[in-house]
Structures are given as C-alpha cells and as structure tokens.
Amino acid sequence: MTNHKQVVYQSQLDHKSKMVLRRRTRRRFNPRIFIDRTIETTAIVSLLLTGFSGVGAMACWGMEIIETNNPNITISGWQQQKNICLGAMLVSFSAFLGTSLVGASLSIQRDKF
C-alpha cells in the first residue's frame, strides 16, 4: 500500500529528475563564537546603560540648576538620583572597558602576536 507522497516520488523518478533531499545538519557548540558574542553583547549593553545613565544625570543637574535659580520650586530626591545615575555610569563604563580589554586580549591571543 502506497500513499500519495510515494506515488509522486515514483513518478518523479520515472521522469529521470533528480530529487535532492536536504538534511538539516546539527550545529556544534563552538565556545569561541559563544565567548565572542557574549563579549560583544556585554559591551553594547554597557554602552547603552552608560548613555541612559548620563541622560538621567544630566536631567538631575538640570533640576539642580532650576532649584538654584528659582528658590520657590522645591524638588526633593534629585541629589540621590543624580548620585545613583553617576554611579551607574561609572559601573557600566568600567564594564565596557573591561569587556573591551578582554575581547582585545582574546583576539591578540588568537592572532598569535
């Protein structure tokens, strides 16, 4: 007993056309690619976090200027937010420098300088 797929396959063989079966090959885990992608992702995320924290710190400095120029407006908590933003900038920029240094040292090691 044959099903429709087998009949179509048999008719294709009768016309002397070649049927190419594609097999999906299994990808092997390559630790070098994994490490490269991890370093690249960490560097990009740390740069983005540095930028957003910088914008937050600039906004807090703007609040400081507003409060200095107009004493009637009281905005509470901006000093702490400014310190948090500046700390996040420092940590994320140091993470960027660290991942860049690790990536550079790995690429130098692979190039065998």
PDB file of C-alpha atoms in Angstrom, residues 44-86:
ATOM      1  CA  ILE A  44      26.864  47.049  23.679  1.00  0.00           C
ATOM      2  CA  VAL A  45      24.611  46.811  26.740  1.00  0.00           C
ATOM      3  CA  SER A  46      27.119  48.600  28.950  1.00  0.00           C
ATOM      4  CA  LEU A  47      27.461  51.431  26.407  1.00  0.00           C
ATOM      5  CA  LEU A  48      23.683  51.804  26.219  1.00  0.00           C
ATOM      6  CA  LEU A  49      23.406  51.819  30.009  1.00  0.00           C
ATOM      7  CA  THR A  50      26.163  54.452  30.192  1.00  0.00           C
ATOM      8  CA  GLY A  51      24.263  56.649  27.756  1.00  0.00           C
ATOM      9  CA  PHE A  52      20.926  56.346  29.525  1.00  0.00           C
ATOM     10  CA  SER A  53      22.504  56.943  32.915  1.00  0.00           C
ATOM     11  CA  GLY A  54      24.231  60.003  31.505  1.00  0.00           C
ATOM     12  CA  VAL A  55      20.899  61.372  30.329  1.00  0.00           C
ATOM     13  CA  GLY A  56      19.462  60.779  33.803  1.00  0.00           C
ATOM     14  CA  ALA A  57      22.399  62.536  35.452  1.00  0.00           C
ATOM     15  CA  MET A  58      22.034  65.498  33.082  1.00  0.00           C
ATOM     16  CA  ALA A  59      18.337  65.717  33.959  1.00  0.00           C
ATOM     17  CA  CYS A  60      19.212  65.775  37.664  1.00  0.00           C
ATOM     18  CA  TRP A  61      21.763  68.517  37.048  1.00  0.00           C
ATOM     19  CA  GLY A  62      19.030  70.427  35.224  1.00  0.00           C
ATOM     20  CA  MET A  63      16.829  70.114  38.306  1.00  0.00           C
ATOM     21  CA  GLU A  64      19.716  71.398  40.394  1.00  0.00           C
ATOM     22  CA  ILE A  65      20.034  74.467  38.153  1.00  0.00           C
ATOM     23  CA  ILE A  66      16.269  75.076  38.263  1.00  0.00           C
ATOM     24  CA  GLU A  67      16.224  74.825  42.050  1.00  0.00           C
ATOM     25  CA  THR A  68      19.245  77.134  42.361  1.00  0.00           C
ATOM     26  CA  ASN A  69      17.761  79.823  40.109  1.00  0.00           C
ATOM     27  CA  ASN A  70      14.224  79.678  41.497  1.00  0.00           C
ATOM     28  CA  PRO A  71      14.104  79.009  45.263  1.00  0.00           C
ATOM     29  CA  ASN A  72      10.281  78.773  45.223  1.00  0.00           C
ATOM     30  CA  ILE A  73      10.445  75.422  43.396  1.00  0.00           C
ATOM     31  CA  THR A  74      11.448  72.564  45.659  1.00  0.00           C
ATOM     32  CA  ILE A  75      12.265  69.244  44.021  1.00  0.00           C
ATOM     33  CA  SER A  76      13.124  66.531  46.501  1.00  0.00           C
ATOM     34  CA  GLY A  77      15.279  63.487  45.907  1.00  0.00           C
ATOM     35  CA  TRP A  78      17.200  64.651  42.862  1.00  0.00           C
ATOM     36  CA  GLN A  79      20.550  64.618  44.684  1.00  0.00           C
ATOM     37  CA  GLN A  80      20.205  60.918  45.425  1.00  0.00           C
ATOM     38  CA  GLN A  81      19.032  60.177  41.877  1.00  0.00           C
ATOM     39  CA  LYS A  82      21.982  62.109  40.479  1.00  0.00           C
ATOM     40  CA  ASN A  83      24.404  60.075  42.571  1.00  0.00           C
ATOM     41  CA  ILE A  84      22.719  56.837  41.501  1.00  0.00           C
ATOM     42  CA  CYS A  85      22.927  57.836  37.819  1.00  0.00           C
ATOM     43  CA  LEU A  86      26.565  58.832  38.121  1.00  0.00           C
TER      44      LEU A  86
END
